[in-house]
Coordinates of C-alpha atoms and ligand atoms in Angstrom, one line a residue:
Chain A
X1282 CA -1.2 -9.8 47.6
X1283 CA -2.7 -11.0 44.2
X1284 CA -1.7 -7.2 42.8
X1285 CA 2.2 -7.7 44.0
X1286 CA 2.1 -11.5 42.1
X1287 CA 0.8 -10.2 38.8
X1288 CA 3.3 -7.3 38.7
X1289 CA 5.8 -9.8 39.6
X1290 CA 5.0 -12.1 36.8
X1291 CA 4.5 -9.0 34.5
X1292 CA 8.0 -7.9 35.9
X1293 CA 10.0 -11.0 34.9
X1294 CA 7.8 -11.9 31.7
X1295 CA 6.0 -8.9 30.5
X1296 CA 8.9 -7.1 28.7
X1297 CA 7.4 -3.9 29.5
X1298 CA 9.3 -1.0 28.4
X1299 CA 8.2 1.2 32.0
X1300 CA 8.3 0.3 35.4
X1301 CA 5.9 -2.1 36.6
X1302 CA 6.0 -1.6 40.4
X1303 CA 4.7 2.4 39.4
X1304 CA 2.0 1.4 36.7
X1305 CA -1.4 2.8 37.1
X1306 CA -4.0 -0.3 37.6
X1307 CA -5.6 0.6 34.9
X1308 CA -3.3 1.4 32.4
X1309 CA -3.5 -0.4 29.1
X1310 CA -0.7 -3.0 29.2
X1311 CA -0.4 -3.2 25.2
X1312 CA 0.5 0.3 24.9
X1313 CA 3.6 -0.1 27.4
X1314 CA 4.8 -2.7 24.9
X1315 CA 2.9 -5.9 26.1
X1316 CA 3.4 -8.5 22.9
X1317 CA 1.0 -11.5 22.5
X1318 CA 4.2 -14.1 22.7
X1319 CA 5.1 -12.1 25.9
X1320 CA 1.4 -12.1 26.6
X1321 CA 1.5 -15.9 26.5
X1322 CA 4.7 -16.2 28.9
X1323 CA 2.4 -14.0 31.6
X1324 CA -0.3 -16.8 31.2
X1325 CA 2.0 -19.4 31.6
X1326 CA 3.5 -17.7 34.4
X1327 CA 0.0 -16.8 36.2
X1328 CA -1.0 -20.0 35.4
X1329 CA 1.6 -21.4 38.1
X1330 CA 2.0 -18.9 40.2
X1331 CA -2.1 -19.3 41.4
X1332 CA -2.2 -22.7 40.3
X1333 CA -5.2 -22.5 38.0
X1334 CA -5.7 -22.9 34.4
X1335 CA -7.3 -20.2 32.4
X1336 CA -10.5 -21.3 30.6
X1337 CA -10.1 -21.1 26.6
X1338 CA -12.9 -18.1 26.8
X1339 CA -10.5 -16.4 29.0
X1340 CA -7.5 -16.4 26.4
X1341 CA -7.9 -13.0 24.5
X1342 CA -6.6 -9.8 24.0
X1343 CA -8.6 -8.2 27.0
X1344 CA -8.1 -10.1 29.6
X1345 CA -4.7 -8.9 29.8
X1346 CA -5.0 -5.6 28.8
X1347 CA -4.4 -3.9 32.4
X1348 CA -3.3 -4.7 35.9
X1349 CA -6.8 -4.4 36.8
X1350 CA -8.3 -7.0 34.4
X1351 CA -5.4 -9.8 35.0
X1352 CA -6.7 -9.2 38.9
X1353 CA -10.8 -9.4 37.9
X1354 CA -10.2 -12.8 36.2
X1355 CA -7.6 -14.0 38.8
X1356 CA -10.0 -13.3 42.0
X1357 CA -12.6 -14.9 39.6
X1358 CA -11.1 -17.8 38.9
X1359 CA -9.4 -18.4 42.1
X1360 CA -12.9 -17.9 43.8
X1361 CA -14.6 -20.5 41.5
X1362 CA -11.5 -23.1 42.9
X1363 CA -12.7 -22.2 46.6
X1364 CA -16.2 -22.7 45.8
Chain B
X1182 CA -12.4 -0.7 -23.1
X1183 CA -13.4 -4.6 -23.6
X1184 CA -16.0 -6.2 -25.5
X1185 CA -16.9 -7.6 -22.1
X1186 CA -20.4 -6.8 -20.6
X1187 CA -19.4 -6.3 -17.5
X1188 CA -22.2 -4.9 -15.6
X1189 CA -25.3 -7.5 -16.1
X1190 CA -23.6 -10.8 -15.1
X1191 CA -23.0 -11.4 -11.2
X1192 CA -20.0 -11.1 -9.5
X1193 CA -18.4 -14.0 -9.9
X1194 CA -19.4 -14.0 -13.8
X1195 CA -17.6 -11.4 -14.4
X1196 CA -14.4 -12.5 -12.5
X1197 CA -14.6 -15.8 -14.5
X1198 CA -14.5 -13.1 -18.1
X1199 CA -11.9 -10.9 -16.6
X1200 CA -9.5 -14.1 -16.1
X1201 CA -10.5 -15.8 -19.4
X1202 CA -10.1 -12.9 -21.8
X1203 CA -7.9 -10.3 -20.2
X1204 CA -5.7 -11.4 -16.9
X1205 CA -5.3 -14.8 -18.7
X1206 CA -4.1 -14.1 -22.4
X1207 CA -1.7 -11.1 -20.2
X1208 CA -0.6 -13.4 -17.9
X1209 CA 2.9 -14.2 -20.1
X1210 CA 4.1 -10.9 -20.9
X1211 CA 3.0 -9.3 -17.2
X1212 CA 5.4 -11.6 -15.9
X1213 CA 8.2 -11.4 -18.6
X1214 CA 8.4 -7.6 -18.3
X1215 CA 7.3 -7.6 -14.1
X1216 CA 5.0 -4.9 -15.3
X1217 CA 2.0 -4.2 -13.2
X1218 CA -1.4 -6.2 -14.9
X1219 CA -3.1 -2.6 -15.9
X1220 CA -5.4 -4.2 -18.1
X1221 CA -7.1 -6.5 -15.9
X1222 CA -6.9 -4.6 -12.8
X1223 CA -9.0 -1.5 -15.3
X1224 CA -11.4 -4.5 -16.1
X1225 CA -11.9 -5.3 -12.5
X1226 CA -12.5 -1.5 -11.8
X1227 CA -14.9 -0.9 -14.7
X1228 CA -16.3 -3.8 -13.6
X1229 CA -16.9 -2.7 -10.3
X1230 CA -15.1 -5.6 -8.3
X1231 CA -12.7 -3.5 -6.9
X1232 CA -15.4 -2.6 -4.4
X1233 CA -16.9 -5.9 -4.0
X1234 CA -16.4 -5.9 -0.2
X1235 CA -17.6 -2.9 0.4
X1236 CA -21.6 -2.0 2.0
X1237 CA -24.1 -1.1 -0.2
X1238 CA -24.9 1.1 1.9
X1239 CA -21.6 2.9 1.2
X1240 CA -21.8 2.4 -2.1
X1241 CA -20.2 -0.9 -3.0
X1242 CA -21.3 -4.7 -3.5
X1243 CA -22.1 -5.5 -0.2
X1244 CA -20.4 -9.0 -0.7
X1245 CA -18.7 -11.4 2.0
X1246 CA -15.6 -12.8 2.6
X1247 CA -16.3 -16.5 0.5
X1248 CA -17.5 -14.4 -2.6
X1249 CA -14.4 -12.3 -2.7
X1250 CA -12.6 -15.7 -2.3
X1251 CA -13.8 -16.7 -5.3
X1252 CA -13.2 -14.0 -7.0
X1253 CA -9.8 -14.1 -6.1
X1254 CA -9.1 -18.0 -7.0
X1255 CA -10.8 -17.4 -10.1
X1256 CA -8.4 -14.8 -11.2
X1257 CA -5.8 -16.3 -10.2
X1258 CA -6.3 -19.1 -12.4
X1259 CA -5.3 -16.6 -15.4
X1260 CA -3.1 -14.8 -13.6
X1261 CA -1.1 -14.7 -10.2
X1262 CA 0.0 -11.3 -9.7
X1263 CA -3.5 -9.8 -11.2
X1264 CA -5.3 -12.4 -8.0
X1265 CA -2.4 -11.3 -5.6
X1266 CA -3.0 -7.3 -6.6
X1267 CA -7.1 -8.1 -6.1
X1268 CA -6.7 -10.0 -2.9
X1269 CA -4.0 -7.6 -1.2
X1270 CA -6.4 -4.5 -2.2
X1271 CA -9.8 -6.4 -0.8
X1272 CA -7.5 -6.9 2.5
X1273 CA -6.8 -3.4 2.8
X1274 CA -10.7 -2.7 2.1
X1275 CA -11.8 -5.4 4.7
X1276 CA -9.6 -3.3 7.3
X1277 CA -11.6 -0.1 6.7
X1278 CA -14.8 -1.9 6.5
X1279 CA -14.8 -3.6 10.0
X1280 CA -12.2 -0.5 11.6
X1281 CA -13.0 2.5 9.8
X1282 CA -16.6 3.5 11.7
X1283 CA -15.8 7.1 12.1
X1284 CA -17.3 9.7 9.5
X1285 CA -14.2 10.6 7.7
X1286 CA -13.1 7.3 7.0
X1287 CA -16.6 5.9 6.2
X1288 CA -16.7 8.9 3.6
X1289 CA -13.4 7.6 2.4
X1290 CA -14.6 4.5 1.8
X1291 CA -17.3 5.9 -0.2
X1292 CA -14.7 7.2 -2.4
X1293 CA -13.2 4.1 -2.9
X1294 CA -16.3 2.4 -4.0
X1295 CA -17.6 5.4 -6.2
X1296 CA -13.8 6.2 -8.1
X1297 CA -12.7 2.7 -7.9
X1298 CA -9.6 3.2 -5.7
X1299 CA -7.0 0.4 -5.5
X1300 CA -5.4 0.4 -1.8
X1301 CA -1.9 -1.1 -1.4
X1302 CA -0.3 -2.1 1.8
X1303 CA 3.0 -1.4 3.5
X1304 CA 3.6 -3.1 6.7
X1305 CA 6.7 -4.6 6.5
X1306 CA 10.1 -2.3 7.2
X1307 CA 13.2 -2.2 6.8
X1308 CA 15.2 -3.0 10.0
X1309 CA 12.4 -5.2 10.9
X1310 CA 12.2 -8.4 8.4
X1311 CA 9.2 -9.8 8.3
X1312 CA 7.7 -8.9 12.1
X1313 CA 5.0 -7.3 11.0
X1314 CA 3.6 -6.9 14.7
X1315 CA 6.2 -4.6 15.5
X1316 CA 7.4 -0.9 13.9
X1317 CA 10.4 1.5 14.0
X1318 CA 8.8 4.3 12.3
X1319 CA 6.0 6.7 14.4
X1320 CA 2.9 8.7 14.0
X1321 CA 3.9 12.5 14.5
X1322 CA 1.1 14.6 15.2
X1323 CA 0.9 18.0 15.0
X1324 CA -2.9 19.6 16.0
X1325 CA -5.4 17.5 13.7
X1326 CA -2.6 17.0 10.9
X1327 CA -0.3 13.8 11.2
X1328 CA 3.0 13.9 10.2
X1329 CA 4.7 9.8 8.3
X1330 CA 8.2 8.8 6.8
X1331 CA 8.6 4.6 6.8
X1332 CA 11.3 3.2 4.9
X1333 CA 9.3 0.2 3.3
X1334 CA 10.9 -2.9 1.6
X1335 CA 8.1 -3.9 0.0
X1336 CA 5.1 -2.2 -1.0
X1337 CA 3.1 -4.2 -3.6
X1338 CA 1.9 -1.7 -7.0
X1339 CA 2.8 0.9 -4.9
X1340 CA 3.1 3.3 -7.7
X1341 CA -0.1 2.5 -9.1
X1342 CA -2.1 2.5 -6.2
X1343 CA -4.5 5.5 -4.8
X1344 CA -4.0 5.0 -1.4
X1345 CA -1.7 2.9 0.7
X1346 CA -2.7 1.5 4.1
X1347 CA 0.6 1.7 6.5
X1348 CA 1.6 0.2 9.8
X1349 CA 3.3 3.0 12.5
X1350 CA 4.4 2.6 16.5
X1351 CA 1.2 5.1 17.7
X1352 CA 3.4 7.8 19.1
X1353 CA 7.2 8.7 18.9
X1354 CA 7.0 7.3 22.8
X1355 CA 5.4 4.1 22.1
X1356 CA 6.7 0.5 22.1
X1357 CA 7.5 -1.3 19.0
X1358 CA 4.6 -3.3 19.6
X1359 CA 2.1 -0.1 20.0
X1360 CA 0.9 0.2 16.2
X1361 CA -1.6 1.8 14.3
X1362 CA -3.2 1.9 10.8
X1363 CA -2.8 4.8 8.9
X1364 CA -4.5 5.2 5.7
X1365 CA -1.9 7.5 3.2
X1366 CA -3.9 8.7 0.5
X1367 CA -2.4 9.4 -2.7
X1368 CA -2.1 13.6 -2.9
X1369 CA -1.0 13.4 0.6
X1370 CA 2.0 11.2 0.7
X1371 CA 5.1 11.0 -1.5
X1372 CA 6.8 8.0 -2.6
X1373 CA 10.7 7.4 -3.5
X1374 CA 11.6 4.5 -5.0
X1375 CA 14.2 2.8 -3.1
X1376 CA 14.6 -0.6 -4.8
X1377 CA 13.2 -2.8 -7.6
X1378 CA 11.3 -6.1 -8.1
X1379 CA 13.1 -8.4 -9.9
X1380 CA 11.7 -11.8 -8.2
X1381 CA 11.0 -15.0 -9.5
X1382 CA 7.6 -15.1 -9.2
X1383 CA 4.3 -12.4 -8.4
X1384 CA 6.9 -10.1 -11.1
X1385 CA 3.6 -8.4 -11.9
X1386 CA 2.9 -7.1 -8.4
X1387 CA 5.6 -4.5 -9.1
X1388 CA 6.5 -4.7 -5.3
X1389 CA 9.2 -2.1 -5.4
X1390 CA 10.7 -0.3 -2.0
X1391 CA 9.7 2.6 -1.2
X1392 CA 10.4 5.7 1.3
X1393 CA 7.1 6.7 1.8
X1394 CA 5.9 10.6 3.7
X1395 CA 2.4 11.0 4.3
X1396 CA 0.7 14.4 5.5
X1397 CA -2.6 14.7 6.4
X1398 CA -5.6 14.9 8.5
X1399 CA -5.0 12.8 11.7
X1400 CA -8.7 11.4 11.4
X1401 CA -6.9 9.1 8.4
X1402 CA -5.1 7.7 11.6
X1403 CA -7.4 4.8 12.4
X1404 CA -9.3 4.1 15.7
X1405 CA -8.6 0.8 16.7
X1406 CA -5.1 -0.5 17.7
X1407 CA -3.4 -2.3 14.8
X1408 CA -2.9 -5.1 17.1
X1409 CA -7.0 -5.6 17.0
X1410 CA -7.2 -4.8 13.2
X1411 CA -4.3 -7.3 12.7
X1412 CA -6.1 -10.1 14.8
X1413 CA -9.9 -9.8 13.7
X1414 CA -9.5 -8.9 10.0
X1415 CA -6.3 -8.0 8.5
X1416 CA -4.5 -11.6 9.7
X1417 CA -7.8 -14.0 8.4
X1418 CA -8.6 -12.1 5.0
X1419 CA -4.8 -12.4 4.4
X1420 CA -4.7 -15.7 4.7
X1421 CA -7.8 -16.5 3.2
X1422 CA -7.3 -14.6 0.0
X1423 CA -4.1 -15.2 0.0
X1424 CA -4.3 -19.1 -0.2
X1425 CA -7.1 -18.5 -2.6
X1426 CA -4.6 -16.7 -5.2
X1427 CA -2.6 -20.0 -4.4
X1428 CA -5.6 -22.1 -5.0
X1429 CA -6.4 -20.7 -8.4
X1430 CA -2.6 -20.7 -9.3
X1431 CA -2.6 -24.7 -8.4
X1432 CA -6.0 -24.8 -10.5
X1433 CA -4.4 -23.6 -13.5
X1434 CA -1.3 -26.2 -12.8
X1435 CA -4.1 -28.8 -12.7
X1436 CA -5.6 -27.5 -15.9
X1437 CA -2.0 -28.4 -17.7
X1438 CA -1.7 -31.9 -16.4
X1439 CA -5.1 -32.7 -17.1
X1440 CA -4.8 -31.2 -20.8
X1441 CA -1.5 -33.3 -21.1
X1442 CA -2.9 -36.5 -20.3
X1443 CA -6.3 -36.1 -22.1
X1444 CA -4.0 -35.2 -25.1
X1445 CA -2.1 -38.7 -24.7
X1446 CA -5.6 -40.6 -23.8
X1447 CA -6.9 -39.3 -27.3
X1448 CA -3.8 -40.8 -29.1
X1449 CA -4.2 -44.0 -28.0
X1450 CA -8.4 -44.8 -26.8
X1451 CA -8.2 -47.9 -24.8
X1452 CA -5.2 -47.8 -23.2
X1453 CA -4.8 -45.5 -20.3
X1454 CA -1.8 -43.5 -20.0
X1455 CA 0.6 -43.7 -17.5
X1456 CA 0.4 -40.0 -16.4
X1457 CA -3.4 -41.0 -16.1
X1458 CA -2.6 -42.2 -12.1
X1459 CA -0.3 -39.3 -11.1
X1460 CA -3.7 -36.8 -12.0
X1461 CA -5.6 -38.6 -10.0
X1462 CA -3.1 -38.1 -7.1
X1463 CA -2.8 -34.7 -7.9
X1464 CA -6.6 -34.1 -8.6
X1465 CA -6.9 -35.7 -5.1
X1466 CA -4.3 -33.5 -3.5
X1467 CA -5.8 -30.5 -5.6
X1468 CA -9.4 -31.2 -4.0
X1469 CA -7.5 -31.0 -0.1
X1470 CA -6.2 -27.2 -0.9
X1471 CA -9.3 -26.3 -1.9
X1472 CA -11.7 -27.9 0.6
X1473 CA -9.1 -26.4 3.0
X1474 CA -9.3 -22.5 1.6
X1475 CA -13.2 -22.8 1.1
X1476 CA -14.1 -24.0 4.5
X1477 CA -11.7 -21.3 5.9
X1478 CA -13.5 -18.5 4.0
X1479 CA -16.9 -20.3 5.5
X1480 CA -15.9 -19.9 8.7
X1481 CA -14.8 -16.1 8.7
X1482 CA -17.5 -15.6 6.6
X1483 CA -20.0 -16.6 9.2
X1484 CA -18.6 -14.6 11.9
X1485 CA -18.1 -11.8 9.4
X1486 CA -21.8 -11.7 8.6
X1487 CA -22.9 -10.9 12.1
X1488 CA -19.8 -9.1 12.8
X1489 CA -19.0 -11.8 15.6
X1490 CA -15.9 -10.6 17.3
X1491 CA -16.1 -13.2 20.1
X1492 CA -15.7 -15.6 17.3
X1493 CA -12.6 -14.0 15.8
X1494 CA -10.4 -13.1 18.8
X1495 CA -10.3 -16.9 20.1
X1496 CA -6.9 -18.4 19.8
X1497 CA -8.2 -21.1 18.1
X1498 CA -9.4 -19.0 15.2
X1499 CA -6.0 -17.3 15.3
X1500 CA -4.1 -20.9 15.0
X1501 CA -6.5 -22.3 12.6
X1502 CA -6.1 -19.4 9.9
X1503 CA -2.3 -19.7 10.5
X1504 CA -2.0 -22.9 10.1
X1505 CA -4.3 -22.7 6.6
X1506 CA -2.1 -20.2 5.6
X1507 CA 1.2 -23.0 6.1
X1508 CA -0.6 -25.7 4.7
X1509 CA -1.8 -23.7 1.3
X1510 CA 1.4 -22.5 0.7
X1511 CA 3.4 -25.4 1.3
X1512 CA 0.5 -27.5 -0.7
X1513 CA 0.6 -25.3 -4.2
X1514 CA 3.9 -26.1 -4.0
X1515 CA 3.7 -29.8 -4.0
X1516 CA 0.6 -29.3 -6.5
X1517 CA 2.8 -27.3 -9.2
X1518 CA 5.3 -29.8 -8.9
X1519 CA 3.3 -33.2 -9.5
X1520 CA 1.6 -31.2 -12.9
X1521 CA 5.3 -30.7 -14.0
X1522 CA 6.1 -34.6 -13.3
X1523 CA 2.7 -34.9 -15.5
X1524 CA 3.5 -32.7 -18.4
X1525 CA 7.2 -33.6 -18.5
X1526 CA 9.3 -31.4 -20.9
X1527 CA 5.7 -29.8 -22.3
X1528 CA 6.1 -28.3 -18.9
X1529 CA 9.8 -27.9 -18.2
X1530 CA 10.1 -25.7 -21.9
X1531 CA 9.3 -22.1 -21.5
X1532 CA 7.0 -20.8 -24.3
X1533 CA 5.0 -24.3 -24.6
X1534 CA 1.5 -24.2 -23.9
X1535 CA 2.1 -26.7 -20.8
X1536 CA 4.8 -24.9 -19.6
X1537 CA 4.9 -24.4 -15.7
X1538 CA 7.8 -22.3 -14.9
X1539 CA 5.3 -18.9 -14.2
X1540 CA 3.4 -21.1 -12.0
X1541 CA 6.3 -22.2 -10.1
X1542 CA 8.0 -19.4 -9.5
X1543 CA 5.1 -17.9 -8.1
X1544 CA 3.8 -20.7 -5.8
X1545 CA 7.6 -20.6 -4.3
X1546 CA 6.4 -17.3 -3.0
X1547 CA 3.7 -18.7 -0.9
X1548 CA 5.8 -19.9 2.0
X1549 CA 7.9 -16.0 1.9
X1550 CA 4.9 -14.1 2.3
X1551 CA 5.2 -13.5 5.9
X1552 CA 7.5 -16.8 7.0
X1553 CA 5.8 -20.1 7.6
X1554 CA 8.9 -20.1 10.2
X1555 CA 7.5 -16.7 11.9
X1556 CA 3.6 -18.4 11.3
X1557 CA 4.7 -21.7 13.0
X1558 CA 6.9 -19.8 15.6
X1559 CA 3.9 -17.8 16.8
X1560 CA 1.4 -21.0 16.4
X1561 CA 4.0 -22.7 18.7
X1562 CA 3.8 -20.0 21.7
X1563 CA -0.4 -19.8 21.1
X1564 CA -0.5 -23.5 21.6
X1565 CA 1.6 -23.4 24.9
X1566 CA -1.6 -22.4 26.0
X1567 CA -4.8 -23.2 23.8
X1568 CA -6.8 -26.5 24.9
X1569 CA -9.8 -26.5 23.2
X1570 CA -10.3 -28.1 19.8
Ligands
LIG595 C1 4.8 -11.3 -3.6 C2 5.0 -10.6 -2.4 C3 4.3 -9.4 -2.2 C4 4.6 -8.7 -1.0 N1 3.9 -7.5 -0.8 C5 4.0 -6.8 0.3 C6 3.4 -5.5 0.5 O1 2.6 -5.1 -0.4 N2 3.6 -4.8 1.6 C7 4.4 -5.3 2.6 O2 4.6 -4.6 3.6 N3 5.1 -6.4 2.5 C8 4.9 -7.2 1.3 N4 5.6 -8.4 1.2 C9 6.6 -8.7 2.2 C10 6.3 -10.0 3.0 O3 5.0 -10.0 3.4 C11 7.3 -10.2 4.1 O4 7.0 -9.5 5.2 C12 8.7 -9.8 3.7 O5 8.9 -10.6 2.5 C13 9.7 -10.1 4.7 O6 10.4 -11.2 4.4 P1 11.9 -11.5 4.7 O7 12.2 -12.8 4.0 O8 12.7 -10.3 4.2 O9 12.2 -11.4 6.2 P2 11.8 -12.4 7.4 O10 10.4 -12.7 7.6 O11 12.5 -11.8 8.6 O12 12.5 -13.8 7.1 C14 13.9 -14.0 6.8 C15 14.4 -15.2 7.5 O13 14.4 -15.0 8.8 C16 13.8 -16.1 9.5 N5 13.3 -15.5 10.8 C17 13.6 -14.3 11.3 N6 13.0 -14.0 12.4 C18 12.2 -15.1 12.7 C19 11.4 -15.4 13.8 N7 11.2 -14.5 14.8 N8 10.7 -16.5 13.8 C20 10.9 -17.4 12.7 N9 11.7 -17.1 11.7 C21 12.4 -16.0 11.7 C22 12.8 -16.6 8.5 O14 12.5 -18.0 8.8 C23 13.6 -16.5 7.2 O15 14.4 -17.6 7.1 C24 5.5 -9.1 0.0 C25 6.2 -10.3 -0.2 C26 5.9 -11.1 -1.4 C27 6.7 -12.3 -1.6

């Protein structure tokens, strides 16, 4: 469920230059053409969409460097909201 | 070549003698003719500043980031383009120091603190104004060779440098945004001159356009993405030593109006003179640059000392060092312009002593250096998000 929302959001704001649905996890999202202004539009976007806000420590480069992290700090942070 | 002892006094000693007696007294004709400041930037080899910023270990001075800002402002108190040249090659240096770990490029680096080597820069292209995050031309590779053409706009003393320090998508299949770093040295790449410098101010950076080729060993491709090198160390030193060219450049504006109205106080002891309250302003708006650039270079210099990465990747690092590098540009601006109120025609005339035209020319440059418009445009999408203060 949380996988199909992030490569929705990366979908509409990630203008990647492959095909998101058939990305590898792990695949490094900067070298299919991820942009930091786009990069900021996927926050935004992720931001809503799990209705959470990202810590400040969380807003670098590498936590939205692949499918994989974007889901390790969303599982995080949606946990912490639980808790 | 000079009477200068240029090897006992410290660092910033010897920058302070290099702008006094040889980037200074050049200053005029460097930027009548736009010819490159080969004097000063010989003294600044010979006196071994062109390494400054590089380990001792490998061979250089082992200095930080705030030294080589000083260095810089003092310079640029003589001259402009001979503080731009300085500043643009420490910012190509700074990139190798904190990216180039692997043992060819560390032994390159060596080079460039044992021969002196100036590095030049060419990231902008043409096609792509002024967005230097993003490239047309691509790294070819061939088995352990690399294969470069980029059609670059500007390249700052490009003919005169040794090696030149180029931006590149990483493969012919990559995104735009997918760049690298590749360091062209001299007797591998070739360089046509596409187009002249003929500006109104930084004439003596000889920034001409080039078509630059580049074979060579693919280790002078560097590791880390450009998009990592551009946020930890080539984005900050920019816009620290850049501002600090500015700051010296606004220093030697001051120096005029000061000289003007000390000239009219001596005239007439007792009474003070009317230009008098616009220095003070000016001092006071002088004092706000500078605070600005030197608690900038503080606080890269601290996380540069422990190599503090964490510190250097926060957006807020990125939005403050954008935002010094609007503010500095848009304040030598305003600084140049109140010493030219001060010294009236003494500073309107070319050829007086006052005179202020050089000075702003080149501070108009400031804001075109990579557009404030593209800085605040990027500082506007960061702080969709940022919180913290
Ligand atoms: C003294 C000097 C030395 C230089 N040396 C070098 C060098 O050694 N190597 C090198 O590679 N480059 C160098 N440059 C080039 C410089 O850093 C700029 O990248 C280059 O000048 C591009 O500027 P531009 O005005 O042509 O284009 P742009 O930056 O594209 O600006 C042109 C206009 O477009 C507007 N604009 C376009 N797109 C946007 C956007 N997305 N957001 C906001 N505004 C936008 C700008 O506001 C501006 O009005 C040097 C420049 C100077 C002045």
């Amino acid at each position: 469920m949380t996988d199909d929302v992030i490569r929705a959001v990366l979908a509409e704001h990630g203008r990647l230059a492959v095909d998101v649905a058939a990305l590898d996890p792990d695949a490094d999202l900067y070298q299919v053409g991820l942009t930091s202004h786009a990069s900021v539009n996927v926050m935004l976007a992720l931001e809503d969409s799990f209705d959470f806000e990202f810590p400040e420590q969380m807003l670098r480069k590498r936590t939205f460097e692949s499918i994989a992290a974007i889901r390790a700090v969303v599982d995080g942070l949606t946990r912490a909201e639980v808790d | 070549m000079t009477a200068i002892d240029l090897t006992s006094a410290s660092v910033v000693e010897r920058a302070q003698r290099i702008s006094e007696d040889v980037a200074g007294p050049n200053a005029e004709a460097v930027d009548r003719h736009a010819r490159f400041p080969v004097e000063s930037v010989e003294a600044l080899r010979v006196g071994g500043l062109l390494a400054s910023l590089i380990p001792v270990d490998l061979g250089g001075g082992g200095a930080g980031i705030r030294e080589v800002a000083d260095v810089v402002a003092i310079l640029g108190r003589g001259c402009a383009s001979t503080a731009m040249v300085y500043a643009m090659h420490q910012i190509q240096v700074a990139c190798l120091v904190r990216h180039g770990r692997t043992p060819v490029l560390a032994a390159y680096l060596r080079e460039v603190a044992a021969d002196g080597l100036l590095l030049a820069s060419a990231t902008t292209e043409v096609g792509i104004g002024g967005d230097v995050r993003s490239s047309s031309c691509a790294v070819e590779r061939s088995p352990g060779r690399f294969h470069l053409t980029k059609e670059a706009p500007v390249i700052s003393y490009g003919a005169f440098a040794d090696g030149i320090l180029a931006t590149a998508r990483r493969t012919p299949a990559s995104p735009a945004s997918d760049q690298v770093l590749v360091v062209c040295r001299r007797a591998h790449t070739r360089l046509e001159q596409r187009s002249d410098w003929d500006t109104l101010g930084f004439r003596g950076t000889c920034s001409n356009g080039f078509t630059l080729t580049s074979d060579d060993d693919d280790a002078y491709v560097m590791p880390d993405s450009y998009a990592d090198i551009s946020s930890q160390t080539m984005l900050p030193t920019s816009h620290i030593l850049w501002a600090s060219v500015w700051l010296g450049l606004a220093t030697a504006a001051v120096d005029k109006a000061r000289g003007f109205v000390q000239a009219a106080a001596r005239k007439s002891p007792g009474s003070t003179p009317p230009a008098a309250l616009h220095l003070a302003e000016l001092v006071a708006v002088h004092q706000q640059l500078a605070d600005l650039v030197q608690s900038a270079a503080r606080r890269y210099d601290e996380a540069w000392g422990i190599d503090d990465r964490e510190v250097v990747e926060a957006m807020g690092f990125v939005i403050a060092m954008n935002a010094l590098k609007v503010s500095a540009s848009q304040l030598v601006v305003d600084i140049v312009s109140r010493a030219m109120q001060i010294c009236g025609m003494a500073g309107y005339s070319n050829g007086s002593p006052l005179s202020l035209g050089r000075l702003l020319r080149d501070a108009y440059g400031a804001a075109l250096m990579v557009n404030n418009d593209r800085i605040n445009a990027n500082n506007a999408q960061l702080l969709l998000i940022h919180r913290e203060h």
